[in-house]
GROMACS .gro file of N, CA and C in nm:
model
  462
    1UNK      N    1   0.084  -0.118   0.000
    1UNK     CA    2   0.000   0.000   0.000
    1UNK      C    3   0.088   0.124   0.000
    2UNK      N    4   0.047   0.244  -0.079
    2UNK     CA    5   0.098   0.341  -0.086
    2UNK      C    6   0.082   0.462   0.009
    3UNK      N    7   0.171   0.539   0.053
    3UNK     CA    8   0.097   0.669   0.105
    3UNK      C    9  -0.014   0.785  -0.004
    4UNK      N   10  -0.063   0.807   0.070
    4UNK     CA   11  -0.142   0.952   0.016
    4UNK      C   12  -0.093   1.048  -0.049
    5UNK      N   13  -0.150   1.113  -0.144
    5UNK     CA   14  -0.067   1.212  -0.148
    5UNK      C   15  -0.076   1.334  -0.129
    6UNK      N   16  -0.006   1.398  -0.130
    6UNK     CA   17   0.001   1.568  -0.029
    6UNK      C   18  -0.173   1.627  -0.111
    7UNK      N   19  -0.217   1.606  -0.206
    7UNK     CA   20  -0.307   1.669  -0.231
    7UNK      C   21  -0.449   1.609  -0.173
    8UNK      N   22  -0.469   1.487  -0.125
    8UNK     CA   23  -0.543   1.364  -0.083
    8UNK      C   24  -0.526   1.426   0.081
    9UNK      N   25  -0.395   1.452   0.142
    9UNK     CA   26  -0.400   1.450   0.285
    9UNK      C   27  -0.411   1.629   0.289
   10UNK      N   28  -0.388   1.672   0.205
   10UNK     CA   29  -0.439   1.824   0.209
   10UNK      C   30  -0.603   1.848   0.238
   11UNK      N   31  -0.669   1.758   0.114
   11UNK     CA   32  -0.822   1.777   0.091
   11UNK      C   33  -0.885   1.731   0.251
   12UNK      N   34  -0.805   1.658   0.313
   12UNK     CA   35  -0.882   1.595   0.439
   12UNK      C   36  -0.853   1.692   0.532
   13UNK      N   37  -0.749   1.764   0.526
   13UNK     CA   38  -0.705   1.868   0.660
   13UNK      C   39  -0.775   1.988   0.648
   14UNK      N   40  -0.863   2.025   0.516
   14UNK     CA   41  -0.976   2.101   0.484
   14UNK      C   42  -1.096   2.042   0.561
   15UNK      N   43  -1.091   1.949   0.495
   15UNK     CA   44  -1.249   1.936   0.510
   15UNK      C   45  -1.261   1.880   0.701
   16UNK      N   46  -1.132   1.872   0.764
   16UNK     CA   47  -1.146   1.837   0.861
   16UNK      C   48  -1.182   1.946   0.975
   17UNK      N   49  -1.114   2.048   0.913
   17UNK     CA   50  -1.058   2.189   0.972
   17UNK      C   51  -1.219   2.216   0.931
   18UNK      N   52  -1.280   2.213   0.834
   18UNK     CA   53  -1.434   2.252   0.851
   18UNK      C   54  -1.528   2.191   0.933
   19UNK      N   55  -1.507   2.050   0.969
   19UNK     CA   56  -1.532   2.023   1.077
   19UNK      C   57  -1.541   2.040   1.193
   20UNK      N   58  -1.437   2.091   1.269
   20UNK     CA   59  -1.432   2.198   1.413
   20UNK      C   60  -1.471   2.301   1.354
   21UNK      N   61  -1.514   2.357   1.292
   21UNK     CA   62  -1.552   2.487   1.302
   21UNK      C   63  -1.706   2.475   1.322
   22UNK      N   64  -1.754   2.350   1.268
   22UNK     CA   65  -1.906   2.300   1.277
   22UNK      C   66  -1.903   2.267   1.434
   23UNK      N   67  -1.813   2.229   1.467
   23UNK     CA   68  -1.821   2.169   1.657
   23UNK      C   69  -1.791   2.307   1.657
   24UNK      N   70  -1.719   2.436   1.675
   24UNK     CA   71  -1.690   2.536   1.725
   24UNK      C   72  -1.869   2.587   1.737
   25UNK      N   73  -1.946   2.563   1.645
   25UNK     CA   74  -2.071   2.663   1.636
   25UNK      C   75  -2.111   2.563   1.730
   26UNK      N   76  -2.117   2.436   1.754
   26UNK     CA   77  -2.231   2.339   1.791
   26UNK      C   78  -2.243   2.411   1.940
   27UNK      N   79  -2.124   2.421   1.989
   27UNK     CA   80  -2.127   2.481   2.168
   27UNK      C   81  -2.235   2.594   2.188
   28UNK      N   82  -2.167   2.682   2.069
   28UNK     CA   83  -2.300   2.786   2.102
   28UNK      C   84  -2.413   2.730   2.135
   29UNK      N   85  -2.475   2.667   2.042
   29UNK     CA   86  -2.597   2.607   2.024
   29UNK      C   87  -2.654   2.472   2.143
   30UNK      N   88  -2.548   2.445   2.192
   30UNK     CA   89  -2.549   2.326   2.281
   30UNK      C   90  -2.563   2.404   2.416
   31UNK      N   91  -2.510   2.494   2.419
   31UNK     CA   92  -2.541   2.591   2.574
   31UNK      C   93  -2.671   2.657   2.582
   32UNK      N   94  -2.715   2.669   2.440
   32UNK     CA   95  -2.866   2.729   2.480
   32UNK      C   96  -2.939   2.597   2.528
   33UNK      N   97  -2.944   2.527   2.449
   33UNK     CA   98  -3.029   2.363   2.533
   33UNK      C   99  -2.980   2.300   2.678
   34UNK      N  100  -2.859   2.326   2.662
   34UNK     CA  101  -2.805   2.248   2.814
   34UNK      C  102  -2.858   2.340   2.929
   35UNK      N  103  -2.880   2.499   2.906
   35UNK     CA  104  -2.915   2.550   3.002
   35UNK      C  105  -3.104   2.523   3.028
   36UNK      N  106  -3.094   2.492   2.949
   36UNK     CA  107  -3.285   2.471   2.935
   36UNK      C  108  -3.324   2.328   2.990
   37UNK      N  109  -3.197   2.289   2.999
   37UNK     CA  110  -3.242   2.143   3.073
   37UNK      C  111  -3.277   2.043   2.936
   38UNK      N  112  -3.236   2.080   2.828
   38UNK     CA  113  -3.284   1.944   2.745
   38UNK      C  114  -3.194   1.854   2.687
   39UNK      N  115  -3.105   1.817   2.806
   39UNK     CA  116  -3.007   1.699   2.797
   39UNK      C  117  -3.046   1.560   2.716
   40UNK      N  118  -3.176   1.553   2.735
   40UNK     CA  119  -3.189   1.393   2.691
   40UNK      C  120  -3.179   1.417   2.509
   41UNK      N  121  -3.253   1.534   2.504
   41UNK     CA  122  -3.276   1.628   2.326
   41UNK      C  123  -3.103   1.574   2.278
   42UNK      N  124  -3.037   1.670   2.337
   42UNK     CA  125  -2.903   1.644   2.351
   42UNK      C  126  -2.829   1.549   2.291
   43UNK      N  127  -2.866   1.459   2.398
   43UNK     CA  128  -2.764   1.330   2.396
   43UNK      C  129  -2.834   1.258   2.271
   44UNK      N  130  -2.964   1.295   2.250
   44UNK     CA  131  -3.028   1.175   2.108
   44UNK      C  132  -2.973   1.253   1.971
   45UNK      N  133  -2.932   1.372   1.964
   45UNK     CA  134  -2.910   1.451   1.860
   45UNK      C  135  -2.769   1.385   1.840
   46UNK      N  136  -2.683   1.391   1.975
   46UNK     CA  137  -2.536   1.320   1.952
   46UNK      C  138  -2.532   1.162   1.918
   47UNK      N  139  -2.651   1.062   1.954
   47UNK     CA  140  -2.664   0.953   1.908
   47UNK      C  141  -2.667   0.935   1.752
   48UNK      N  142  -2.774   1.034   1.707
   48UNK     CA  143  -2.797   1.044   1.606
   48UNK      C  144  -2.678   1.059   1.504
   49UNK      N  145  -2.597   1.144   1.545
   49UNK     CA  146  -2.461   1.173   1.428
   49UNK      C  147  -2.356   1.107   1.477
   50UNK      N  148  -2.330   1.043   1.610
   50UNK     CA  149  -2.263   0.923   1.646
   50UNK      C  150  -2.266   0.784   1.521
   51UNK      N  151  -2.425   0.763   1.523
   51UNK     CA  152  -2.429   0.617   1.451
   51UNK      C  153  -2.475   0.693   1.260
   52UNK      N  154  -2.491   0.802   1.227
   52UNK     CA  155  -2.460   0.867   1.092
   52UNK      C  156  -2.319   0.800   1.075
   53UNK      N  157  -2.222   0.881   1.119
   53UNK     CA  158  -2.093   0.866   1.098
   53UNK      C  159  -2.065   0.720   1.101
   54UNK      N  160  -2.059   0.643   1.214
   54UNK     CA  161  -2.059   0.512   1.204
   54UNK      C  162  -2.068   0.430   1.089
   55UNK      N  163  -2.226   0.495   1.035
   55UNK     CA  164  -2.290   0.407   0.894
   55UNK      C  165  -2.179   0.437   0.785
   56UNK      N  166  -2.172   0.534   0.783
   56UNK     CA  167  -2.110   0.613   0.668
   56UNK      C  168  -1.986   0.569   0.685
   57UNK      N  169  -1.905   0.605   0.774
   57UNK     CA  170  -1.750   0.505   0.764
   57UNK      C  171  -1.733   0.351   0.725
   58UNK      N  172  -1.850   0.299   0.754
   58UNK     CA  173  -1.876   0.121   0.735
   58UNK      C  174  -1.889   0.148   0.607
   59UNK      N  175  -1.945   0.189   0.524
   59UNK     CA  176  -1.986   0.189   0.384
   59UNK      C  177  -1.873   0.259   0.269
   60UNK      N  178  -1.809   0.378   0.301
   60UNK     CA  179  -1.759   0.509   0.209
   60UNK      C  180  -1.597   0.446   0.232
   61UNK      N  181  -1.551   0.430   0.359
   61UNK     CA  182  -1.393   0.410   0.412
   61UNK      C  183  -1.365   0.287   0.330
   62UNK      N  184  -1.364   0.167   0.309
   62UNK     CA  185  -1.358   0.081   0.204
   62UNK      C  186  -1.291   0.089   0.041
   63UNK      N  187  -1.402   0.180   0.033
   63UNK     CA  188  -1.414   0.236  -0.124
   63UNK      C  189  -1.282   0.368  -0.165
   64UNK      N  190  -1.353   0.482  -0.024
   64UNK     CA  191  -1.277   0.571  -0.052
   64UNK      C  192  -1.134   0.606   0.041
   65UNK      N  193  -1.143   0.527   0.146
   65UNK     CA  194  -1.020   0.560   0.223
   65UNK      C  195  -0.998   0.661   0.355
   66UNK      N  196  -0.929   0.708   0.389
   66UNK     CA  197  -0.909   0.784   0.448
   66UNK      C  198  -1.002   0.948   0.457
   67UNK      N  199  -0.979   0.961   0.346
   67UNK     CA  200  -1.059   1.097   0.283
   67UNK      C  201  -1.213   1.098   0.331
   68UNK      N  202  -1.242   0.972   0.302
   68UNK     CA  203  -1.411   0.968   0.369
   68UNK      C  204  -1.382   0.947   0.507
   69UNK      N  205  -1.309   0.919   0.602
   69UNK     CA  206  -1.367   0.973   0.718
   69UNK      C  207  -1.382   1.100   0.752
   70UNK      N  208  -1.289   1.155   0.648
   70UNK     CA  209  -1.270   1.353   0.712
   70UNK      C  210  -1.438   1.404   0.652
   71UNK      N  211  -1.473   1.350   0.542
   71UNK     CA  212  -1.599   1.384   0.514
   71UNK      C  213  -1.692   1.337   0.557
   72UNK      N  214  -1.711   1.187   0.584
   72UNK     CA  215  -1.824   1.162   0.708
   72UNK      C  216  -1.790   1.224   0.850
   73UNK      N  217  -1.679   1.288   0.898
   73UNK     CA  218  -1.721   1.354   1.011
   73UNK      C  219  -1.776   1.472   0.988
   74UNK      N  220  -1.748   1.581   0.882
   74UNK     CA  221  -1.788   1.720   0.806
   74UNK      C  222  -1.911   1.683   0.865
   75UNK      N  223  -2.009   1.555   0.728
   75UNK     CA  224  -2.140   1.541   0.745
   75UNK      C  225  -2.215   1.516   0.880
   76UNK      N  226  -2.128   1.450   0.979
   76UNK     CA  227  -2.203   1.433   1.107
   76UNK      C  228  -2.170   1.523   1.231
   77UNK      N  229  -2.103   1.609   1.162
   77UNK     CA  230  -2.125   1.748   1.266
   77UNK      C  231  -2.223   1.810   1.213
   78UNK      N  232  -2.222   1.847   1.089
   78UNK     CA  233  -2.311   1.910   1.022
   78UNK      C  234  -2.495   1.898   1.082
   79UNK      N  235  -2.525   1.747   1.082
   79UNK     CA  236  -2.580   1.683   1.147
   79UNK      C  237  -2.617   1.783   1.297
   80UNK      N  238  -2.497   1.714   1.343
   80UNK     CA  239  -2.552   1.792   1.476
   80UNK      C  240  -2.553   1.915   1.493
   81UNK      N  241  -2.530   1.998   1.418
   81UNK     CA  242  -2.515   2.148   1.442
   81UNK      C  243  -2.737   2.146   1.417
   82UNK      N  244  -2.727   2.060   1.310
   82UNK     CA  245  -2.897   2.112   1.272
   82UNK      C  246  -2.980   2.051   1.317
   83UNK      N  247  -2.983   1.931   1.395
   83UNK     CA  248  -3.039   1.874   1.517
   83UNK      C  249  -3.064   1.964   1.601
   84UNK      N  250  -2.934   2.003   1.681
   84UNK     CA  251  -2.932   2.081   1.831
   84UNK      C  252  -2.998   2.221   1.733
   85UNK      N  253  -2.984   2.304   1.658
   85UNK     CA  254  -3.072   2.411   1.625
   85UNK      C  255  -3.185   2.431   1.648
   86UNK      N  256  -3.230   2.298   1.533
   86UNK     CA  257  -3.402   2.271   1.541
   86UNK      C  258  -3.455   2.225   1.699
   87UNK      N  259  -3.362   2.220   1.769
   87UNK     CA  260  -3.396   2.200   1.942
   87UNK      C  261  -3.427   2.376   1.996
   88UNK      N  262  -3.276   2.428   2.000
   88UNK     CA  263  -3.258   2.557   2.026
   88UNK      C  264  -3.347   2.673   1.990
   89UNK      N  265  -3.377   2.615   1.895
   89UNK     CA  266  -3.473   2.694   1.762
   89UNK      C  267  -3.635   2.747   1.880
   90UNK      N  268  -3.665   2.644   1.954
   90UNK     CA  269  -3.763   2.673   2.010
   90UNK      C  270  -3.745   2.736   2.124
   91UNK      N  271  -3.607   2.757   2.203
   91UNK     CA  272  -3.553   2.785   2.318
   91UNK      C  273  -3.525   2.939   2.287
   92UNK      N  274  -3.544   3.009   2.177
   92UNK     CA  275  -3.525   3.143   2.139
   92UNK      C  276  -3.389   3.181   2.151
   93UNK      N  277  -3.329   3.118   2.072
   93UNK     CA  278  -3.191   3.099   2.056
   93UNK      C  279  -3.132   3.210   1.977
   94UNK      N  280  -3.262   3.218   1.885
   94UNK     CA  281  -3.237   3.387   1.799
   94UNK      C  282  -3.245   3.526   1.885
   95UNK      N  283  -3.275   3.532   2.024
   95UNK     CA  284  -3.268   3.599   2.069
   95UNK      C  285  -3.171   3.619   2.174
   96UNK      N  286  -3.089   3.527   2.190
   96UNK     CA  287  -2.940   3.550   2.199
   96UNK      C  288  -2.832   3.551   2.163
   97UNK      N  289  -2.830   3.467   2.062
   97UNK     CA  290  -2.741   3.495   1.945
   97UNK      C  291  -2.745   3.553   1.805
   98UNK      N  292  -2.705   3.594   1.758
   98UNK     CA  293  -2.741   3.682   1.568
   98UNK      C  294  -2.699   3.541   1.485
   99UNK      N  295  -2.806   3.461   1.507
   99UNK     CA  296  -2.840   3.353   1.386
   99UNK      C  297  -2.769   3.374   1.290
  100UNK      N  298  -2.865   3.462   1.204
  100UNK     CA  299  -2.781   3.515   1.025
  100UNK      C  300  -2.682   3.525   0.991
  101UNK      N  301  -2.560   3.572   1.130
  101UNK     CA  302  -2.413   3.566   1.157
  101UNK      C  303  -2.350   3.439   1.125
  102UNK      N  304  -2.433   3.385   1.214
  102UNK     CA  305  -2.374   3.247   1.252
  102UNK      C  306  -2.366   3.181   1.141
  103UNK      N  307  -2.474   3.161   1.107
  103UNK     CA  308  -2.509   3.090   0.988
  103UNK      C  309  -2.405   3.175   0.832
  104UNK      N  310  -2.434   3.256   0.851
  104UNK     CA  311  -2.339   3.328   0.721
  104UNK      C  312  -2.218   3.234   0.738
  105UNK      N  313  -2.140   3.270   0.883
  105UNK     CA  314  -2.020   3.201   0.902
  105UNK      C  315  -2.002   3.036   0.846
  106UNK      N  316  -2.097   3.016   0.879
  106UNK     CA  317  -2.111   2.834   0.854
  106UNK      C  318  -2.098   2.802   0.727
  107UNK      N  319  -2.158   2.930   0.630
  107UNK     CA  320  -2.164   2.886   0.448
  107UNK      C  321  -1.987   2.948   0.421
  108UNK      N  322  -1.975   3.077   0.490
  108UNK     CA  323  -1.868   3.080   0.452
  108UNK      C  324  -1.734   2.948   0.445
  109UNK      N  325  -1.752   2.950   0.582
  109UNK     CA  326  -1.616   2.825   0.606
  109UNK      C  327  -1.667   2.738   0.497
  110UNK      N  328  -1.769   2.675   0.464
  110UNK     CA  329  -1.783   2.574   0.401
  110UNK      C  330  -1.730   2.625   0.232
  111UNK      N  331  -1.777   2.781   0.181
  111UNK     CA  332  -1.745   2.781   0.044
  111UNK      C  333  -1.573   2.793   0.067
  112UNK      N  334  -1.514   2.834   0.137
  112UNK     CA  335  -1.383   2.862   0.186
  112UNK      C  336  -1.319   2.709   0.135
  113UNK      N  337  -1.370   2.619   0.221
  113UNK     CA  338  -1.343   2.464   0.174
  113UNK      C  339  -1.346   2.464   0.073
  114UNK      N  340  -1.479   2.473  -0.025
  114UNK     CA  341  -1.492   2.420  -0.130
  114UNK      C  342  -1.365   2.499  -0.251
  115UNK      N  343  -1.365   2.580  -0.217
  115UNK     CA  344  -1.267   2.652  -0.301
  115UNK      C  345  -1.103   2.609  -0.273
  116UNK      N  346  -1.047   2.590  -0.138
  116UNK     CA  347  -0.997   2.541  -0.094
  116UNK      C  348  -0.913   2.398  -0.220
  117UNK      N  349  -1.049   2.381  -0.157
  117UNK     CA  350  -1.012   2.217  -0.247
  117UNK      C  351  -1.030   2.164  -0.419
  118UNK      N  352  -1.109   2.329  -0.444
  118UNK     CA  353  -1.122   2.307  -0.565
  118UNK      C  354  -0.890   2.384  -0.602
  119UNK      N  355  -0.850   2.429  -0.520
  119UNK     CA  356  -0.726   2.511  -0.562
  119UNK      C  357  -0.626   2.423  -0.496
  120UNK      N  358  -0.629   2.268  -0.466
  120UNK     CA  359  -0.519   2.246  -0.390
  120UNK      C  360  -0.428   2.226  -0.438
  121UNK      N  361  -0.389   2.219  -0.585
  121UNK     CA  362  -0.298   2.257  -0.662
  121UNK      C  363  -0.210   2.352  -0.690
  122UNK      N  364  -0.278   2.462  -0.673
  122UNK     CA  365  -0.207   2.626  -0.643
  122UNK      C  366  -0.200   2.716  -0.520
  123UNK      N  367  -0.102   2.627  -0.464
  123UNK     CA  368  -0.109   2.722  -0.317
  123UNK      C  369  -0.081   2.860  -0.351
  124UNK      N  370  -0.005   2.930  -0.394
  124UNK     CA  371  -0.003   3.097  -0.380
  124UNK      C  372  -0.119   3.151  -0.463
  125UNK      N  373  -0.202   3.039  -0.573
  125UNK     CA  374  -0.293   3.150  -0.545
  125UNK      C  375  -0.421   3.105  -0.406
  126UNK      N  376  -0.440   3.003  -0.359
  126UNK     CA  377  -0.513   2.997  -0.227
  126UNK      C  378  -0.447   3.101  -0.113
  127UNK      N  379  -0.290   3.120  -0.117
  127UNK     CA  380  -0.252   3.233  -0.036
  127UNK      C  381  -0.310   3.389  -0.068
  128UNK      N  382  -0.328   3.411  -0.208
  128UNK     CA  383  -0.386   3.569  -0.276
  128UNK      C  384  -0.541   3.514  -0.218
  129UNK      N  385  -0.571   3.479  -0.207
  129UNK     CA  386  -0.704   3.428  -0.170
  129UNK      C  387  -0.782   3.542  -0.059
  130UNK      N  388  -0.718   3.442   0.051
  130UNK     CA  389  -0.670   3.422   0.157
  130UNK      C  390  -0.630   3.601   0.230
  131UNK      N  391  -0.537   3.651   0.103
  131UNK     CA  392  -0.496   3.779   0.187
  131UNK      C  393  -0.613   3.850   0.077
  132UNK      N  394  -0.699   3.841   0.006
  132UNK     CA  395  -0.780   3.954  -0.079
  132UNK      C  396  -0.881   3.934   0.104
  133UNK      N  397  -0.919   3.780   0.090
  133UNK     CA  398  -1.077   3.809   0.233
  133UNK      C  399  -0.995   3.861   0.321
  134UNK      N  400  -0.859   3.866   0.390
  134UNK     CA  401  -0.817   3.953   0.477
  134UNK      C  402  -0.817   4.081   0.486
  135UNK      N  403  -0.812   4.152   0.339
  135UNK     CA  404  -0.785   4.243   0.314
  135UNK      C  405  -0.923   4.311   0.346
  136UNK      N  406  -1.028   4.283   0.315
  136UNK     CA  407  -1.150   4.293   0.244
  136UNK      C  408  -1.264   4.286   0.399
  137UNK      N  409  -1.176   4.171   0.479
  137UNK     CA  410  -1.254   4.218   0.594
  137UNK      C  411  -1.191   4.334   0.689
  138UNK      N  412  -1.053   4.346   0.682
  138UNK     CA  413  -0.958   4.495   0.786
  138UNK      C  414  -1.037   4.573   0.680
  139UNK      N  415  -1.108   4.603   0.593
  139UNK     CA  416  -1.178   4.736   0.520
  139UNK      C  417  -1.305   4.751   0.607
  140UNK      N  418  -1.372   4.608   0.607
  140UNK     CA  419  -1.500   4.620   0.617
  140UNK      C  420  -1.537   4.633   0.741
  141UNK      N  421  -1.456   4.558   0.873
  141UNK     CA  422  -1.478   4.559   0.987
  141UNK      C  423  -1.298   4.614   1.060
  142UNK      N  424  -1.226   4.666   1.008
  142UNK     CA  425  -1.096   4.725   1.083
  142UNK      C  426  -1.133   4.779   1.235
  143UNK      N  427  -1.199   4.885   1.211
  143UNK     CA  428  -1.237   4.935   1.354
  143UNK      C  429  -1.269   4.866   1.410
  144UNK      N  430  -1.367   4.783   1.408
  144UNK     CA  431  -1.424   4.713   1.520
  144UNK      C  432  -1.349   4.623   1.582
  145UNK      N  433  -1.239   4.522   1.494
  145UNK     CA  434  -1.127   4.492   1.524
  145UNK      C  435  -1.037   4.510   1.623
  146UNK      N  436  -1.038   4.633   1.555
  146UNK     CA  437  -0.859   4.742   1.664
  146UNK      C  438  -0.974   4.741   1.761
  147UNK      N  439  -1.076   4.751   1.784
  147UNK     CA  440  -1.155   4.814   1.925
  147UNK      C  441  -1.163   4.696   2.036
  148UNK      N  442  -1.207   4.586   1.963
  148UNK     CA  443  -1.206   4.423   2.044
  148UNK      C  444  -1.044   4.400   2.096
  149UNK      N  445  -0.942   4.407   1.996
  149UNK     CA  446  -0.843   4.386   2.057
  149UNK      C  447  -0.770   4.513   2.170
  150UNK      N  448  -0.807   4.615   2.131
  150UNK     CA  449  -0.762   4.769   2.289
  150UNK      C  450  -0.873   4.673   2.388
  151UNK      N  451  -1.002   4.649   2.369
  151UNK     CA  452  -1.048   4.594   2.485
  151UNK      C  453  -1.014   4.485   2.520
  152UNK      N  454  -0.959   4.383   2.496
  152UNK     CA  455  -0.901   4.261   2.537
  152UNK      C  456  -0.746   4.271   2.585
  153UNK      N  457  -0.640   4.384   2.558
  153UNK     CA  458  -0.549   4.367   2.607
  153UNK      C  459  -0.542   4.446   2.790
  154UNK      N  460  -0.699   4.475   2.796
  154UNK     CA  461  -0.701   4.581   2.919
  154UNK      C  462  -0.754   4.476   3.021
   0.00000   0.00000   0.00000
């Protein structure tokens, strides 16, 4: 058997790295229910993308290898991010957090991936990428920026 190759173990450190960012949102979303007491909601939402993933590795890992586990985990966070929502969803979750944010964030990282992986061939231009949305957000949000970080170093 051969190793992978850098473009194969690249595509997985994407799509994996989009993965925590799907667990990064899930907390939000998991603290509005845990405080509401709907642990059992909870734990069946995590059953639920527990035995997703499961299925999906028994079936895809075979065929496709390695690569499909980084994408059956993508899909079974994904999973649980929209489980625990449609929980939260009733807990007025929109009224403590800016949803539309969130959610923007969630398509972003994901087209970020997709582009990502559609360029894993050309790293400097995924680096011009990379520094245009940098650029593009110090325009759009700079101040608010410099203002979060003067308040965080105090």
């Amino acid at each position: 058997s051969s190793l992978p190759s850098k473009n194969r173990t690249g595509e997985s450190s994407i799509a994996k790295g989009a993965a925590n960012f799907l667990q990064f949102v899930y907390l939000f979303i998991y603290d509005v229910c845990y405080h509401n007491k709907k642990t059992t909601l909870i734990a069946m939402a995590s059953i639920v993308s527990a035995a997703l993933n499961f299925v999906l590795n028994l079936f895809l890992i075979p065929s496709y290898g390695f690569i499909a586990a980084a994408y059956t985990t993508l899909v079974s966070y994904l999973v649980l991010v929209l489980l625990n929502y449609l929980i939260a969803r009733k807990l007025s979750i929109r009224e403590i957090y800016n949803m539309p944010i969130i959610i923007g964030c969630c398509l972003a990282c994901i087209a970020v991936m997709v582009v990502s992986i559609a360029l894993i061939d050309y790293m400097w231009l995924r680096f011009a990428l990379l520094l245009v949305i940098a650029l593009a957000f110090a325009f759009a949000k700079g101040k608010e920026f410099l203002g979060l970080i003067k308040l965080l170093r105090k």
